[in-house]
Structure formats: C-alpha cells, structure tokens
CSV table of C-alpha atoms in Angstrom, one decimal:
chain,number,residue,atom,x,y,z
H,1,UNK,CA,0.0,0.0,0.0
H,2,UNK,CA,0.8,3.6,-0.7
H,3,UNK,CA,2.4,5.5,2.0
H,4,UNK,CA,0.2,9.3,1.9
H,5,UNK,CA,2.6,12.0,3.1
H,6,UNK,CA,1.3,15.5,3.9
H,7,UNK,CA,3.3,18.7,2.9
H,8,UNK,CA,2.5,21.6,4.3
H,9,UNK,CA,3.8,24.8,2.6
H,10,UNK,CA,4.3,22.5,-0.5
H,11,UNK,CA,3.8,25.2,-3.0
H,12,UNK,CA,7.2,26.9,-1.0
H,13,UNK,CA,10.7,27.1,-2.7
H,14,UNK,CA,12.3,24.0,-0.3
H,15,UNK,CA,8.8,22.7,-0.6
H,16,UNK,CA,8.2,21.9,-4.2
H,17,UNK,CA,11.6,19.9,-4.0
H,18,UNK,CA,10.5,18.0,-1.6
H,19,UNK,CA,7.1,16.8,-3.3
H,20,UNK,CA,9.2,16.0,-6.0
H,21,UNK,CA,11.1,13.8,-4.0
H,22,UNK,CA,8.6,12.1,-2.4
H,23,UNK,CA,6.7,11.1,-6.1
H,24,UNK,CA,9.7,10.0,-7.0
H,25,UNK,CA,10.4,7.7,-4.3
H,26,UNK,CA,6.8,6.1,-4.6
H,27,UNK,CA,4.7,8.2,-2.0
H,28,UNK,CA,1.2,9.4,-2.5
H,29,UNK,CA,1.5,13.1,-1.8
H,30,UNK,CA,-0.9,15.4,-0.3
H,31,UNK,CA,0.1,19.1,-0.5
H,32,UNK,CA,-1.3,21.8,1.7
H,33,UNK,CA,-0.6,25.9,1.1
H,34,UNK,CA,-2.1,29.4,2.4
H,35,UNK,CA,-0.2,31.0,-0.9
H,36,UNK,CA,1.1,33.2,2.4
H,37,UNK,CA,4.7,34.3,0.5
H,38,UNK,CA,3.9,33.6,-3.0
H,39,UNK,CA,0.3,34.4,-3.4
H,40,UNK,CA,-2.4,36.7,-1.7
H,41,UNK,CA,-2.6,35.7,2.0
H,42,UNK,CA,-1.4,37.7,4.5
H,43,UNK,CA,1.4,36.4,6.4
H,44,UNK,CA,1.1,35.1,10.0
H,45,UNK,CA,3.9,32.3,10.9
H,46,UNK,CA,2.9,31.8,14.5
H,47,UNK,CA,-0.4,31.3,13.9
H,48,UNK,CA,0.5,28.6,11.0
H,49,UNK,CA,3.0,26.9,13.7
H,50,UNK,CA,0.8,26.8,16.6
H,51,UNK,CA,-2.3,25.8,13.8
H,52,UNK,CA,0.0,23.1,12.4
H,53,UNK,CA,1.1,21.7,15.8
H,54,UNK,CA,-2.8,21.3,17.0
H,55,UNK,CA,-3.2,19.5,13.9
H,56,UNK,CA,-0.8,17.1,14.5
H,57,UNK,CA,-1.5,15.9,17.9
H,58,UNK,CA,-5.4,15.4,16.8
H,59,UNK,CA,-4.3,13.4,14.0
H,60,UNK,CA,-1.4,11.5,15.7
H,61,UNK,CA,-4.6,10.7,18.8
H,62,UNK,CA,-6.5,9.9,16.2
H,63,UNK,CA,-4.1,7.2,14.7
H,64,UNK,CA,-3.9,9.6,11.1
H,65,UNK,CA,-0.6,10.8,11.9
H,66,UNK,CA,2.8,8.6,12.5
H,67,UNK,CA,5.4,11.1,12.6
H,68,UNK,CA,5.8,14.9,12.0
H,69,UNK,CA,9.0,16.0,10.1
H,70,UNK,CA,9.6,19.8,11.1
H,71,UNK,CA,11.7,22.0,8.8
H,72,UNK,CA,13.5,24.7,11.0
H,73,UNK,CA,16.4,27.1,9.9
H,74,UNK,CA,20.1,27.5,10.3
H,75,UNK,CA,18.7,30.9,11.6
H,76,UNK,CA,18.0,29.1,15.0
H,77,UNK,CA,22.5,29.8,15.2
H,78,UNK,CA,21.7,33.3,14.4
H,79,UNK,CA,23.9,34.3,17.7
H,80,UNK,CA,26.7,31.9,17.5
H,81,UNK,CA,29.7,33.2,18.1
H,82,UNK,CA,31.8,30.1,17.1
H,83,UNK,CA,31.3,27.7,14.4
H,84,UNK,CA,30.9,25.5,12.9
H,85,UNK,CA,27.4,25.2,14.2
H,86,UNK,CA,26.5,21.7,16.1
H,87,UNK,CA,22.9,19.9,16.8
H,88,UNK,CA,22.4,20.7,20.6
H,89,UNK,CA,24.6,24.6,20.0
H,90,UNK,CA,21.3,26.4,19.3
H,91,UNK,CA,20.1,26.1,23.2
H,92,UNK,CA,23.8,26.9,24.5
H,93,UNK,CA,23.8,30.0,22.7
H,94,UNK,CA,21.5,33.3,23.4
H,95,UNK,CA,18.4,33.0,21.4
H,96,UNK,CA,18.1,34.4,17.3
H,97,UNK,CA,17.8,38.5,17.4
H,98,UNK,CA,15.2,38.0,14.6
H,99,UNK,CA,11.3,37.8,14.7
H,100,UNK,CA,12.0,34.7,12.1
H,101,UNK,CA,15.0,33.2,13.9
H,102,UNK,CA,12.9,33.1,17.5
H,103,UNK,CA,9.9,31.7,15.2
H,104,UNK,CA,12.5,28.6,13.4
H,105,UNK,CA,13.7,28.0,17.2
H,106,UNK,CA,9.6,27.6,18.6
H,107,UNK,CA,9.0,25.2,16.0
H,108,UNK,CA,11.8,22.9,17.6
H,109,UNK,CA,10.5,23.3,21.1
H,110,UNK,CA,6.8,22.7,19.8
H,111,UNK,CA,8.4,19.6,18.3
H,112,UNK,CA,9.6,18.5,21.7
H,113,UNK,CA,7.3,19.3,23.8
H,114,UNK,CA,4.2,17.6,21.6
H,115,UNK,CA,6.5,14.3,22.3
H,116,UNK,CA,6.9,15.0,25.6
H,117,UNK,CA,3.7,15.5,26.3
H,118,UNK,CA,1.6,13.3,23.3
H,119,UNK,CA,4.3,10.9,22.1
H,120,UNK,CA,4.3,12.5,18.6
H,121,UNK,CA,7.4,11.2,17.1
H,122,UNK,CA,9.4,14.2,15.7
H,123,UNK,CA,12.3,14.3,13.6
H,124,UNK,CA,13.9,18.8,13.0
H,125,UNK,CA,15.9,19.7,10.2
H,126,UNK,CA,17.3,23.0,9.3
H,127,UNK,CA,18.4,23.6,6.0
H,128,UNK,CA,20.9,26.3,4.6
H,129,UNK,CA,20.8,28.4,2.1
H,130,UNK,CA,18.6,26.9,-0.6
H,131,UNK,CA,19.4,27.3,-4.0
H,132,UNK,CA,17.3,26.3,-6.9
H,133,UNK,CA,14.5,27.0,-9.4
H,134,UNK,CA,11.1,27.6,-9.2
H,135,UNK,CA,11.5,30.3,-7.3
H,136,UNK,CA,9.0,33.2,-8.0
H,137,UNK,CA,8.9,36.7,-6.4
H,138,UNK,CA,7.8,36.9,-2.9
H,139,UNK,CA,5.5,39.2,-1.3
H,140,UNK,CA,7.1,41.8,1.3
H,141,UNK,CA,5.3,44.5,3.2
H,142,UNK,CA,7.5,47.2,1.3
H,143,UNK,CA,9.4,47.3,-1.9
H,144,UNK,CA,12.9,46.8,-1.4
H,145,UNK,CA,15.6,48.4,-4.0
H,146,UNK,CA,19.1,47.4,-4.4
H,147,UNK,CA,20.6,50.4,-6.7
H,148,UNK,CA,17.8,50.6,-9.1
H,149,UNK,CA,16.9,47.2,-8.9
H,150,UNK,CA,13.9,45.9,-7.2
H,151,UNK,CA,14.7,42.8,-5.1
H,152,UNK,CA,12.7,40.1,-6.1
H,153,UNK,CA,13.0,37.4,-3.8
H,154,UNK,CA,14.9,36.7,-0.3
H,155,UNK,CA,17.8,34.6,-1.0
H,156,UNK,CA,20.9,36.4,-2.2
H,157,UNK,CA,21.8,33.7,-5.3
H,158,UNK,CA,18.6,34.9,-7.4
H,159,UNK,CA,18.7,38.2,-6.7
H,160,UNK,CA,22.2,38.5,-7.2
H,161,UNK,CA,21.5,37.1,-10.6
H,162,UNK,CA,18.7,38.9,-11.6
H,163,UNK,CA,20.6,42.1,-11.1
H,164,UNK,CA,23.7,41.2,-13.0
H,165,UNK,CA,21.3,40.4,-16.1
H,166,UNK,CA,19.6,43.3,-15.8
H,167,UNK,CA,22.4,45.2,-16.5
H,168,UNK,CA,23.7,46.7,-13.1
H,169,UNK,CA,27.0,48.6,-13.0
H,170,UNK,CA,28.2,48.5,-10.4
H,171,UNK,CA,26.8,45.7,-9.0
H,172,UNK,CA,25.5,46.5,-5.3
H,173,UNK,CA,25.8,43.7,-2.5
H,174,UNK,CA,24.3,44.4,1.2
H,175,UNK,CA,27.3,44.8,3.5
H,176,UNK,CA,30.4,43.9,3.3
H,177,UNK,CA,30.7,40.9,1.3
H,178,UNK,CA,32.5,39.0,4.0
H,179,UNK,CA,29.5,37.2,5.0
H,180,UNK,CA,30.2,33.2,5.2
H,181,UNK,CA,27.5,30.9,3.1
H,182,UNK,CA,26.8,27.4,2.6
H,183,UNK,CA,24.9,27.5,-0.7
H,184,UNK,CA,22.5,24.0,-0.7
H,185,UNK,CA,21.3,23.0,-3.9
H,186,UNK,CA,17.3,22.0,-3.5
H,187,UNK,CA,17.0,19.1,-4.9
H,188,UNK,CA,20.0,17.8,-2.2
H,189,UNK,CA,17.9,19.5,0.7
H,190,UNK,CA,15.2,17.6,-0.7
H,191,UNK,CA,17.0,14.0,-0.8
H,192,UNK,CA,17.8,14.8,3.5
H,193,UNK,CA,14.5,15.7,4.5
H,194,UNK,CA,12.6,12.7,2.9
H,195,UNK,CA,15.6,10.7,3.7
H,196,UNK,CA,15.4,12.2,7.6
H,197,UNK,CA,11.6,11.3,7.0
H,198,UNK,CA,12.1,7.8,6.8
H,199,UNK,CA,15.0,7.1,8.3
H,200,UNK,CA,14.3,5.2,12.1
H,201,UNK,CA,17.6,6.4,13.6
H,202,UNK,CA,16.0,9.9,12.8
H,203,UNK,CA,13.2,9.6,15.5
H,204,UNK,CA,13.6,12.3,18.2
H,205,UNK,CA,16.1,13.5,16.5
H,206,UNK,CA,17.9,17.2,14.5
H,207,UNK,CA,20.1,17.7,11.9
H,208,UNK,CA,21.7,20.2,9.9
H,209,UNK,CA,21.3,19.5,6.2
H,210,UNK,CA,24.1,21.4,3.8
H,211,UNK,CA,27.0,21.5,1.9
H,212,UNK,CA,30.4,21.4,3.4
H,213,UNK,CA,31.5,24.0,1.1
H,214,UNK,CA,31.7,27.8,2.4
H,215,UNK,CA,31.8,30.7,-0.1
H,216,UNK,CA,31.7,34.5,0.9
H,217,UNK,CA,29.0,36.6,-0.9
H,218,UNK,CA,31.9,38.2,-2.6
H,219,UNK,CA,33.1,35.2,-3.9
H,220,UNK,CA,29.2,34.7,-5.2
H,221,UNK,CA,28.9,37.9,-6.8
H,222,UNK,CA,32.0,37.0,-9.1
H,223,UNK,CA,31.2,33.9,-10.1
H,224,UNK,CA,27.9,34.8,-11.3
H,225,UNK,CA,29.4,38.3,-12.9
H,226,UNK,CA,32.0,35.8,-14.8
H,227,UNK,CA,29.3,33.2,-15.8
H,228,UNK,CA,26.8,36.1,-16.9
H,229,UNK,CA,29.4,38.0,-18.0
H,230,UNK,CA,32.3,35.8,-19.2
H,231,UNK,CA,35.8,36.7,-18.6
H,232,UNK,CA,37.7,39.9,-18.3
H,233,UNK,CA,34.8,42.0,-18.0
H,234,UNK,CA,35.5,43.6,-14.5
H,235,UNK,CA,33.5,43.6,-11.6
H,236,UNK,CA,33.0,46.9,-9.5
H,237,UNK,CA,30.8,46.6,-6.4
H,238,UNK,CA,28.9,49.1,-4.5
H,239,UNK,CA,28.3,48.2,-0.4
H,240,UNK,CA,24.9,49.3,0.6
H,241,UNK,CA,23.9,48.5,4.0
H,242,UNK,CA,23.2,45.1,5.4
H,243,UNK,CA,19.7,44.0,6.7
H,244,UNK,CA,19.0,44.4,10.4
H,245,UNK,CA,19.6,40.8,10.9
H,246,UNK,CA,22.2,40.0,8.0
H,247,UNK,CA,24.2,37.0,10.1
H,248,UNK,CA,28.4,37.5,8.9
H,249,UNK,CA,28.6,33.1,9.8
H,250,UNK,CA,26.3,30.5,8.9
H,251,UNK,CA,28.6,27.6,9.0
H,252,UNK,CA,27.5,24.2,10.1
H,253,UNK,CA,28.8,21.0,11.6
H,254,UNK,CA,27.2,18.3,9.1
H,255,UNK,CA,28.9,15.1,10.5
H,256,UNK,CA,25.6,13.9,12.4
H,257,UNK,CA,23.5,14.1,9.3
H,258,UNK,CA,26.0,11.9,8.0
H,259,UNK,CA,26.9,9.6,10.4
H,260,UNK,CA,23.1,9.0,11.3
H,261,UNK,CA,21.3,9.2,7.9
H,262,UNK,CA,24.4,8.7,5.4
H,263,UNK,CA,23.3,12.4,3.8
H,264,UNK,CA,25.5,14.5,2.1
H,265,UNK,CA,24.9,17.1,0.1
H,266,UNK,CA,27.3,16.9,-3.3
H,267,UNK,CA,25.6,19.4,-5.6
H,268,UNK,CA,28.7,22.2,-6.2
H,269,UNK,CA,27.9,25.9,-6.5
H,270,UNK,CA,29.4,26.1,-10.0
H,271,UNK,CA,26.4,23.4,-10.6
H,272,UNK,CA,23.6,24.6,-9.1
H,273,UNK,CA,24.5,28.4,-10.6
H,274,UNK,CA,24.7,26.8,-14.6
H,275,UNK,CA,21.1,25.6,-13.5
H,276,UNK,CA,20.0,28.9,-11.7
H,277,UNK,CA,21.1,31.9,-14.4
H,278,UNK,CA,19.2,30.2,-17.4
H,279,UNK,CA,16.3,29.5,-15.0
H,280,UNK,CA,16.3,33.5,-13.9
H,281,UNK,CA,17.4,34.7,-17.4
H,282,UNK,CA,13.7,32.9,-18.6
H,283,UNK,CA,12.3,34.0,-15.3
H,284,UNK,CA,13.2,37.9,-16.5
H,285,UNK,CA,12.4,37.6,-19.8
H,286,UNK,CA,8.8,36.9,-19.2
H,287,UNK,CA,8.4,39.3,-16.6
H,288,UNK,CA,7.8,36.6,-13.2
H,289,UNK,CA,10.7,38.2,-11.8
C-alpha cells in the first residue's frame, strides 16, 4: 500500500523539491498551502505553527498521523559566536535577534514538547541556504531596491542574478561581502529531508542539512558576474547596507546528518548556478521576476 505524506507549505521554494522527492520515491502526496509568501494571503507564521502543531496531535490521537518531520532554519544559530554550528549549539547560545529566527527555534520546542507530552514522534531539520528553481517573487510589506533594482526574492543567489542580467553597473551587495554561506542545492535539501523522514535512527532526532563547502558573498557575486558576464569584463561593487539581521557566519557542523542518515549534500555551486542563471534569465524575460 501507498504510503500518503502530507506537505504543508508545498507550493514553497524547499517545498516543491520535496514533493518531488517524495513522487519519486513512490509516496502518495498530499500538498497543503495558504499561498502566504507567493500568493495573496497575508502572512502570519505563528499562527501557522501553533495551527500546524494542534493539527498534528489530533491526527497522531486519532491514529492519522505517524510522525511529524519539522523543517527549522540554520537561523536558530543566528547568535553563535563560534562555528561550525552543532545539533544541541542552538540552546547553548542566546536566542536568534530576529522575529523569524525566534519563530524557526519555537517550532523545535513545539516539536519536543508535543513528544513530551503526546508521544508525537518528531524528527527537525534546518536547511541552509537553498538554492534552486522555481522560485517566484515573494511578497514583502514594502518594496525593497538594491541600486535601481527591485529585489525580487529573499535569498541572495537569485537576486544576485537577476541584477547582473539586468544590467547593473556596479553591481551592489548588502554589507560587506564577508558574510560566510553554505549554498545548498534543493533538490540535495530535498534527498535529507525525505531521507530524515524515513530514516528510524532519525526519531527524536535534528540535523543540519548542507554542503560542506563555504563561499563568501563576494566570492558569489564573481562567479555569477564571470558566468553572466564571461571573462575579463570587470567587476565593480557598490556596499549598501546590510539587513538588520544580515548574520556575517552560517557555517554548520554536518557530521551527524551523516553519520546517522548517510546524507551528504554533493551538488557544487558552480552546478547549481549553470542551472539557476538560465532558470532566472527565462524568469526575467517573461516578466515573473
């Protein structure tokens, strides 16, 4: 018999990977969205995580529901002051600065505490730095320029390429440039989660899904300038200023994820951007981004 899965925010960036995943591995799919980033509804995370949680416990009483796979952020290490970043370092540390940071970290307490308390089995992953396709342009409260181009998403790989084929000269980048990545390719993220899903020595369990690979946004800008641009075309850069909450390290300790799960993510940078540019290059063309 079919094994039914339920996605919630399957119509999400991280999200439509994984439903791909999970067809592809066999599993009747059932995929749940508000359309709160990418369509009209207003946003209201803590709501959606307390909403989701109640959910689950009903479902799990009611015999619906085995397990509950909970997607947090590397955002939860927001105030690390040494990496790399370990499973168990995010309640050593003082808790995230930012709104969304606090909201990833409640999600993995909810997830503990509905075990403690209803014996849901739980298993929280935190993914870094997605990078992919299929990304359209999210909704924000405000309109937020970089030079005289309008971001169009928030993850720094698409936007960096959107503005580079758009023609920007000099190309702007939020702070100094210094700030430490670990770009993930989707379909990769994807593979851990559904793996983590399964997997029994997941149960009760977190891990840290990414590459091994760090790579400054500097370093990012020029190697999408060079693929966009092709070589000797020079790259000036313009600093504007950073975010409120722009983290300079996220840089994690992966070794559990592979010890426990055999997951690692292999998908290079230089890969995942040959995918990306033509992606956003179609994506600009036709006006979606």
């Amino acid at each position: 018999m079919m094994e039914k899965v339920l996605v919630s925010g399957s119509a999400g960036f991280i999200g439509g990977y994984v439903v791909g995943e999970l067809l592809d591995r066999g599993y009747e799919v059932v995929g749940l969205d508000n359309l709160s980033k990418y369509g009209k509804v207003a946003k209201s995370n803590e709501r959606i995580i307390a909403a989701s949680c109640d959910a689950a416990i009903k479902a799990h009483a009611e015999g619906r529901l085995r397990k509950v796979t909970y997607l947090s952020s590397s955002m939860v290490f927001e105030s690390a002051d040494q990496w790399p970043s370990y499973e168990g370092q995010q309640r050593e540390i003082p808790p995230p600065l930012s709104s969304y940071g606090f909201q990833k970290l409640a999600v993995e307490y909810f997830a503990q505490a509905a075990w403690d308390q209803y014996r849901l089995p739980f298993t929280i992953i935190r993914p870094f730095n997605c990078v992919g396709i299929g990304e359209s342009r999210a909704l924000a409260d405000e309109q937020i320029m970089s030079g005289n181009i309008q971001l169009a998403m928030s993850h720094v790989v698409p936007d960096l390429v959107q503005k580079v084929l758009k023609g920007q000269d000099p190309l702007h980048i939020l702070g100094s440039g210094e700030q430490v990545r670990h770009y993930t390719y989707g379909g990769d993220l994807a593979a851990g989660i559904v793996t983590a899903m399964e997997h029994p020595d997941a149960l009760g369990e977190d891990f840290n899904l990414s590459t091994n690979e760090s790579t400054t946004v500097l370093r990012l800008a020029e190697l999408i300038w060079q693929k966009v641009k092709g070589p000797g075309v020079p790259l000036r850069i313009v600093h504007d200023e950073p975010f409120a909450h722009d983290v300079q390290r996220r840089v994690p300790c992966t070794d559990k994820a592979k010890r426990l799960l055999g997951f690692e993510a292999t998908t290079s940078l230089d890969q995942m951007l040959d995918e990306v540019i033509p992606w956003i290059a179609r994506a600009v063309e036709t006006g979606m981004i």
